[in-house]
Amino acid sequence: MPASPIALITGASRGIGAATARLAAARGWAVAVNYQQRRDAADALVQDIHSAGGEAIAIQGDVGDEAQVLELFAAVDRHWGRPLSALVNNAGVVDKPCRVEDMSAVRLERMFRINVLGSFYCAREAVRRMSTLRGGAGGSIVNVSSGAALLGAANQYVDYAAAKGAMDVMTRGLAKEVAGEGIRVNAVRPGLIDTDIHASGGLPHRVRDLQHLVPMQRGGTAEEVAAAILWLMSPESSYTTASFTEVSGGRL
Ligand code: NAP
């Protein structure tokens, strides 16, 4: 039997990342579950995957810290001894609602360091391992952007929306850069999805409060986003690169 393809999913202890890890494992991927702080959640997820007969390990690491990203990828290399086939750049943060005129340098630095630099560090390490020009076997990178990149998130978090906009441009540019090297790069843009991220931004009822703005009149689930990510990870999307998939109930 051929060895399972390896997927590294950043920020996979909770929310969209955790749903993606579960679905990937159920579909035969060996999954590296990256997390930053919630070791309990990452370990419980890995345990669940093992109980269901899947393959997974949990690896701590802040994607916004280059040295920790290098160690994260090295840990994946050490554990499986073969290169990864998919990277999901999912780890991301929001902050409290704030107008641009009130945003501190500390806030802006964190927002762009984790969401943008983190995605670049991880994409770079993935390309170094996947590129056929470097002896790799190709692969798929999926960036988890946001509908905010299109909407702008005025009066909530324009910084977050701008960071996701940067991820979108990286998706398009990197996709073209490595398209001839066996690597596809795509993005999903989730809309209002029911996860902990809203409480972390001080708005625990954000999905309930804003769902009337969604044409489908409801928030989405992490599993609904995971399904789109899995398609983009898999060879079923073999001719799709530099693409953007809205998972937003029609809200654009
Ligand atoms: P979530 O429930 O808050 O989970 C965030 C995950 O990211 C956790 O696993 C967390 O790890 C991890 N994380 C945070 N900072 C990290 C860092 N510096 N390094 C490594 N991991 C880190 O978030 P979510 O709603 O699932 O969001 C996932 C992605 O979807 C994000 O990129 C977000 O911007 C995007 N998105 C979400 C929505 C939505 O409505 N939920 C909409 C559009 C886009 P710990 O558990 O260890 O803290």
Tab-separated table of C-alpha atoms and ligand atoms in Angstrom:
chain	number	residue	atom	x	y	z
A	1	MET	CA	0.000	0.000	0.000
A	2	PRO	CA	1.433	3.454	-0.854
A	3	ALA	CA	2.283	5.689	2.136
A	4	SER	CA	-0.336	8.271	3.060
A	5	PRO	CA	0.270	11.756	1.688
A	6	ILE	CA	1.257	14.206	4.431
A	7	ALA	CA	-0.646	17.417	5.143
A	8	LEU	CA	0.512	20.146	7.510
A	9	ILE	CA	-2.398	22.232	8.758
A	10	THR	CA	-1.471	25.321	10.756
A	11	GLY	CA	-3.760	26.399	13.583
A	12	ALA	CA	-5.443	23.009	13.571
A	13	SER	CA	-6.224	22.601	17.267
A	14	ARG	CA	-9.581	24.354	16.935
A	15	GLY	CA	-12.132	25.711	14.470
A	16	ILE	CA	-11.646	25.434	10.700
A	17	GLY	CA	-8.170	23.918	11.051
A	18	ALA	CA	-9.406	21.161	13.359
A	19	ALA	CA	-12.325	20.335	11.040
A	20	THR	CA	-9.884	20.203	8.119
A	21	ALA	CA	-7.534	17.905	10.036
A	22	ARG	CA	-10.398	15.534	10.912
A	23	LEU	CA	-11.676	15.371	7.341
A	24	ALA	CA	-8.179	15.015	5.886
A	25	ALA	CA	-7.391	12.120	8.224
A	26	ALA	CA	-10.705	10.450	7.365
A	27	ARG	CA	-9.736	10.690	3.689
A	28	GLY	CA	-6.354	9.041	4.205
A	29	TRP	CA	-4.007	11.958	4.763
A	30	ALA	CA	-1.338	11.745	7.473
A	31	VAL	CA	-1.902	15.007	9.314
A	32	ALA	CA	0.430	17.341	11.203
A	33	VAL	CA	-1.776	19.324	13.599
A	34	ASN	CA	-0.017	22.599	14.379
A	35	TYR	CA	-1.156	24.703	17.329
A	36	GLN	CA	0.158	27.614	19.318
A	37	GLN	CA	-1.144	27.380	22.893
A	38	ARG	CA	-3.968	24.873	23.215
A	39	ARG	CA	-2.001	21.655	23.537
A	40	ASP	CA	-5.031	20.066	25.224
A	41	ALA	CA	-7.210	20.668	22.161
A	42	ALA	CA	-4.511	19.514	19.719
A	43	ASP	CA	-3.818	16.339	21.721
A	44	ALA	CA	-7.542	15.537	21.973
A	45	LEU	CA	-7.933	15.943	18.217
A	46	VAL	CA	-4.946	13.703	17.496
A	47	GLN	CA	-6.394	11.126	19.913
A	48	ASP	CA	-9.746	11.242	18.079
A	49	ILE	CA	-8.013	10.767	14.732
A	50	HIS	CA	-6.039	7.786	16.081
A	51	SER	CA	-9.227	6.252	17.522
A	52	ALA	CA	-10.829	6.507	14.083
A	53	GLY	CA	-7.841	4.675	12.553
A	54	GLY	CA	-6.119	7.768	11.151
A	55	GLU	CA	-2.577	9.103	11.355
A	56	ALA	CA	-1.753	12.422	13.041
A	57	ILE	CA	0.737	14.198	15.282
A	58	ALA	CA	0.449	17.504	17.154
A	59	ILE	CA	3.266	20.042	16.766
A	60	GLN	CA	3.478	23.289	18.734
A	61	GLY	CA	4.769	26.404	16.995
A	62	ASP	CA	3.961	30.073	16.416
A	63	VAL	CA	3.683	30.583	12.647
A	64	GLY	CA	4.586	34.234	13.124
A	65	ASP	CA	8.087	33.300	14.325
A	66	GLU	CA	10.428	32.209	11.547
A	67	ALA	CA	12.599	30.020	13.796
A	68	GLN	CA	9.520	28.180	15.079
A	69	VAL	CA	8.263	27.617	11.517
A	70	LEU	CA	11.636	26.111	10.567
A	71	GLU	CA	11.373	23.784	13.566
A	72	LEU	CA	7.735	22.936	12.707
A	73	PHE	CA	8.676	21.782	9.209
A	74	ALA	CA	11.778	19.990	10.527
A	75	ALA	CA	9.546	18.094	12.975
A	76	VAL	CA	7.300	16.985	10.099
A	77	ASP	CA	10.375	15.881	8.104
A	78	ARG	CA	11.773	13.971	11.092
A	79	HIS	CA	8.501	12.234	11.937
A	80	TRP	CA	7.615	10.931	8.490
A	81	GLY	CA	10.947	10.992	6.699
A	82	ARG	CA	9.300	11.995	3.431
A	83	PRO	CA	8.132	15.381	2.128
A	84	LEU	CA	4.700	16.811	2.737
A	85	SER	CA	2.149	16.964	-0.110
A	86	ALA	CA	-0.143	19.676	1.248
A	87	LEU	CA	0.104	22.787	3.399
A	88	VAL	CA	-2.980	24.533	4.714
A	89	ASN	CA	-2.079	28.055	5.823
A	90	ASN	CA	-4.975	28.283	8.262
A	91	ALA	CA	-3.582	29.815	11.476
A	92	GLY	CA	-4.958	33.320	11.823
A	93	VAL	CA	-6.023	35.916	14.339
A	94	VAL	CA	-8.390	38.855	14.606
A	95	ASP	CA	-8.425	41.600	17.221
A	96	LYS	CA	-11.057	43.685	18.974
A	97	PRO	CA	-13.191	45.993	16.817
A	98	CYS	CA	-11.224	49.201	16.271
A	99	ARG	CA	-11.084	52.037	13.753
A	100	VAL	CA	-7.849	52.461	11.805
A	101	GLU	CA	-7.203	55.834	13.483
A	102	ASP	CA	-6.961	54.016	16.844
A	103	MET	CA	-4.788	51.046	15.847
A	104	SER	CA	-1.535	50.704	17.797
A	105	ALA	CA	1.760	49.611	16.272
A	106	VAL	CA	1.700	46.557	18.548
A	107	ARG	CA	-1.687	45.499	17.200
A	108	LEU	CA	-0.694	46.050	13.556
A	109	GLU	CA	2.594	44.207	13.968
A	110	ARG	CA	0.845	41.149	15.463
A	111	MET	CA	-1.885	41.165	12.821
A	112	PHE	CA	0.542	41.179	9.900
A	113	ARG	CA	3.182	39.003	11.577
A	114	ILE	CA	0.858	36.066	12.214
A	115	ASN	CA	-1.515	36.341	9.263
A	116	VAL	CA	0.854	37.472	6.514
A	117	LEU	CA	4.446	36.675	7.533
A	118	GLY	CA	3.321	33.363	9.013
A	119	SER	CA	1.708	32.359	5.731
A	120	PHE	CA	4.819	33.381	3.797
A	121	TYR	CA	7.212	31.481	6.084
A	122	CYS	CA	5.100	28.321	5.820
A	123	ALA	CA	4.562	28.642	2.049
A	124	ARG	CA	8.299	29.145	1.566
A	125	GLU	CA	9.165	26.023	3.548
A	126	ALA	CA	6.515	24.028	1.689
A	127	VAL	CA	7.797	25.141	-1.731
A	128	ARG	CA	11.361	24.229	-0.732
A	129	ARG	CA	10.153	20.670	-0.112
A	130	MET	CA	7.557	20.306	-2.877
A	131	SER	CA	9.114	21.973	-5.914
A	132	THR	CA	10.108	19.575	-8.671
A	133	LEU	CA	12.998	21.970	-9.411
A	134	ARG	CA	14.387	21.062	-5.976
A	135	GLY	CA	13.768	17.334	-6.316
A	136	GLY	CA	10.323	17.384	-4.707
A	137	ALA	CA	7.187	15.637	-5.938
A	138	GLY	CA	4.909	18.680	-6.119
A	139	GLY	CA	1.972	19.442	-3.855
A	140	SER	CA	-0.851	21.767	-2.946
A	141	ILE	CA	-0.935	24.883	-0.776
A	142	VAL	CA	-4.291	26.175	0.436
A	143	ASN	CA	-4.428	29.613	2.012
A	144	VAL	CA	-7.332	30.362	4.344
A	145	SER	CA	-8.161	33.947	3.478
A	146	SER	CA	-11.451	35.654	4.400
A	147	GLY	CA	-14.429	37.348	2.867
A	148	ALA	CA	-13.122	40.342	4.793
A	149	ALA	CA	-10.484	40.759	2.071
A	150	LEU	CA	-13.324	41.712	-0.289
A	151	LEU	CA	-15.559	43.535	2.202
A	152	GLY	CA	-12.852	45.589	3.989
A	153	ALA	CA	-14.258	45.034	7.515
A	154	ALA	CA	-14.837	48.757	8.142
A	155	ASN	CA	-15.261	49.676	11.818
A	156	GLN	CA	-14.296	46.141	12.867
A	157	TYR	CA	-10.817	45.216	11.700
A	158	VAL	CA	-9.543	46.778	8.484
A	159	ASP	CA	-6.074	45.528	9.504
A	160	TYR	CA	-7.289	41.925	9.436
A	161	ALA	CA	-9.013	42.458	6.086
A	162	ALA	CA	-5.827	43.992	4.671
A	163	ALA	CA	-3.750	41.079	5.959
A	164	LYS	CA	-6.117	38.666	4.208
A	165	GLY	CA	-5.868	40.823	1.083
A	166	ALA	CA	-2.103	40.334	1.231
A	167	MET	CA	-2.649	36.577	1.467
A	168	ASP	CA	-4.821	36.767	-1.641
A	169	VAL	CA	-2.092	38.514	-3.629
A	170	MET	CA	0.452	35.985	-2.364
A	171	THR	CA	-1.903	33.210	-3.500
A	172	ARG	CA	-2.112	34.591	-7.028
A	173	GLY	CA	1.584	35.432	-7.385
A	174	LEU	CA	3.000	32.294	-5.793
A	175	ALA	CA	0.578	30.124	-7.770
A	176	LYS	CA	1.970	31.519	-11.013
A	177	GLU	CA	5.551	31.314	-9.750
A	178	VAL	CA	5.405	27.579	-8.975
A	179	ALA	CA	2.754	26.358	-11.424
A	180	GLY	CA	5.437	24.737	-13.584
A	181	GLU	CA	6.993	23.011	-10.550
A	182	GLY	CA	4.101	20.717	-9.641
A	183	ILE	CA	2.691	22.996	-6.954
A	184	ARG	CA	-0.834	24.403	-6.928
A	185	VAL	CA	-1.686	27.372	-4.706
A	186	ASN	CA	-5.300	28.296	-4.004
A	187	ALA	CA	-7.331	30.112	-1.382
A	188	VAL	CA	-10.670	29.761	0.313
A	189	ARG	CA	-12.485	32.821	1.567
A	190	PRO	CA	-14.749	31.797	4.455
A	191	GLY	CA	-17.564	34.128	5.436
A	192	LEU	CA	-19.176	34.102	8.889
A	193	ILE	CA	-18.180	30.747	10.334
A	194	ASP	CA	-19.168	29.558	13.787
A	195	THR	CA	-15.827	29.184	15.632
A	196	ASP	CA	-14.028	30.612	18.688
A	197	ILE	CA	-12.363	33.355	16.621
A	198	HIS	CA	-15.252	35.775	17.143
A	199	ALA	CA	-15.039	35.507	20.948
A	200	SER	CA	-11.281	36.053	20.673
A	201	GLY	CA	-12.098	39.366	18.980
A	202	GLY	CA	-14.525	40.293	21.772
A	203	LEU	CA	-17.645	39.511	19.713
A	204	PRO	CA	-18.881	36.062	20.850
A	205	HIS	CA	-22.283	36.561	19.173
A	206	ARG	CA	-20.909	37.945	15.885
A	207	VAL	CA	-22.300	35.123	13.735
A	208	ARG	CA	-25.784	35.394	15.261
A	209	ASP	CA	-25.725	39.205	15.065
A	210	LEU	CA	-24.614	39.417	11.417
A	211	GLN	CA	-26.211	36.356	9.827
A	212	HIS	CA	-29.083	38.470	8.485
A	213	LEU	CA	-26.513	39.989	6.092
A	214	VAL	CA	-25.803	36.563	4.571
A	215	PRO	CA	-27.943	35.697	1.513
A	216	MET	CA	-28.349	32.165	2.921
A	217	GLN	CA	-29.440	33.754	6.230
A	218	ARG	CA	-27.120	31.660	8.420
A	219	GLY	CA	-23.541	31.298	9.520
A	220	GLY	CA	-21.430	28.477	8.130
A	221	THR	CA	-19.737	25.597	9.902
A	222	ALA	CA	-16.048	24.763	10.082
A	223	GLU	CA	-16.892	21.483	8.330
A	224	GLU	CA	-18.354	23.355	5.355
A	225	VAL	CA	-15.060	25.235	4.937
A	226	ALA	CA	-13.034	22.052	5.456
A	227	ALA	CA	-14.855	20.372	2.564
A	228	ALA	CA	-13.704	23.099	0.175
A	229	ILE	CA	-10.142	22.973	1.513
A	230	LEU	CA	-10.007	19.193	1.089
A	231	TRP	CA	-11.039	19.496	-2.555
A	232	LEU	CA	-8.269	22.025	-3.185
A	233	MET	CA	-5.727	19.806	-1.385
A	234	SER	CA	-6.656	16.736	-3.388
A	235	PRO	CA	-5.778	15.702	-6.952
A	236	GLU	CA	-9.483	16.169	-7.781
A	237	SER	CA	-8.620	19.847	-8.279
A	238	SER	CA	-5.566	19.030	-10.420
A	239	TYR	CA	-6.161	21.829	-12.981
A	240	THR	CA	-7.093	24.459	-10.393
A	241	THR	CA	-4.489	26.963	-9.242
A	242	ALA	CA	-4.455	30.680	-8.397
A	243	SER	CA	-8.150	30.319	-7.565
A	244	PHE	CA	-10.384	31.696	-4.802
A	245	THR	CA	-13.333	29.776	-3.418
A	246	GLU	CA	-15.941	31.706	-1.445
A	247	VAL	CA	-17.477	29.678	1.379
A	248	SER	CA	-19.738	32.437	2.582
A	249	GLY	CA	-23.383	31.609	1.960
A	250	GLY	CA	-23.374	34.109	-0.897
A	251	ARG	CA	-22.024	37.085	1.103
A	252	LEU	CA	-19.384	38.888	-1.001
B	1	NAP	P1	-10.081	29.846	15.797
B	1	NAP	O1	-11.246	28.987	16.089
B	1	NAP	O2	-9.817	31.063	16.623
B	1	NAP	O3	-8.768	28.919	15.781
B	1	NAP	C1	-7.541	29.520	15.526
B	1	NAP	C2	-6.482	28.454	15.419
B	1	NAP	O4	-5.257	29.100	15.043
B	1	NAP	C3	-6.205	27.741	16.722
B	1	NAP	O5	-5.905	26.394	16.427
B	1	NAP	C4	-4.992	28.476	17.266
B	1	NAP	O6	-4.168	27.665	18.097
B	1	NAP	C5	-4.261	28.767	15.984
B	1	NAP	N1	-3.325	29.880	16.062
B	1	NAP	C6	-3.561	31.172	16.415
B	1	NAP	N2	-2.442	31.885	16.335
B	1	NAP	C7	-1.466	31.030	15.935
B	1	NAP	C8	-0.093	31.176	15.698
B	1	NAP	N3	0.542	32.357	15.844
B	1	NAP	N4	0.616	30.078	15.307
B	1	NAP	C9	0.014	28.880	15.162
B	1	NAP	N5	-1.303	28.695	15.378
B	1	NAP	C10	-2.017	29.769	15.772
B	1	NAP	O7	-10.113	30.381	14.290
B	1	NAP	P2	-10.967	29.908	12.999
B	1	NAP	O8	-12.228	30.678	12.978
B	1	NAP	O9	-10.975	28.442	12.880
B	1	NAP	O10	-10.045	30.551	11.873
B	1	NAP	C11	-9.158	29.797	11.075
B	1	NAP	C12	-8.786	30.637	9.875
B	1	NAP	O11	-9.970	30.973	9.163
B	1	NAP	C13	-8.115	31.958	10.235
B	1	NAP	O12	-7.086	32.235	9.312
B	1	NAP	C14	-9.231	32.972	10.079
B	1	NAP	O13	-8.756	34.252	9.775
B	1	NAP	C15	-10.001	32.364	8.927
B	1	NAP	N6	-11.393	32.816	8.829
B	1	NAP	C16	-12.290	32.536	9.812
B	1	NAP	C17	-13.597	32.993	9.685
B	1	NAP	C18	-14.656	32.734	10.718
B	1	NAP	O14	-15.745	33.345	10.637
B	1	NAP	N7	-14.421	31.871	11.691
B	1	NAP	C19	-13.961	33.732	8.552
B	1	NAP	C20	-13.029	33.989	7.573
B	1	NAP	C21	-11.735	33.529	7.721
B	1	NAP	P3	-4.445	27.506	19.716
B	1	NAP	O15	-5.659	26.627	19.833
B	1	NAP	O16	-3.219	26.840	20.203
B	1	NAP	O17	-4.678	28.870	20.243
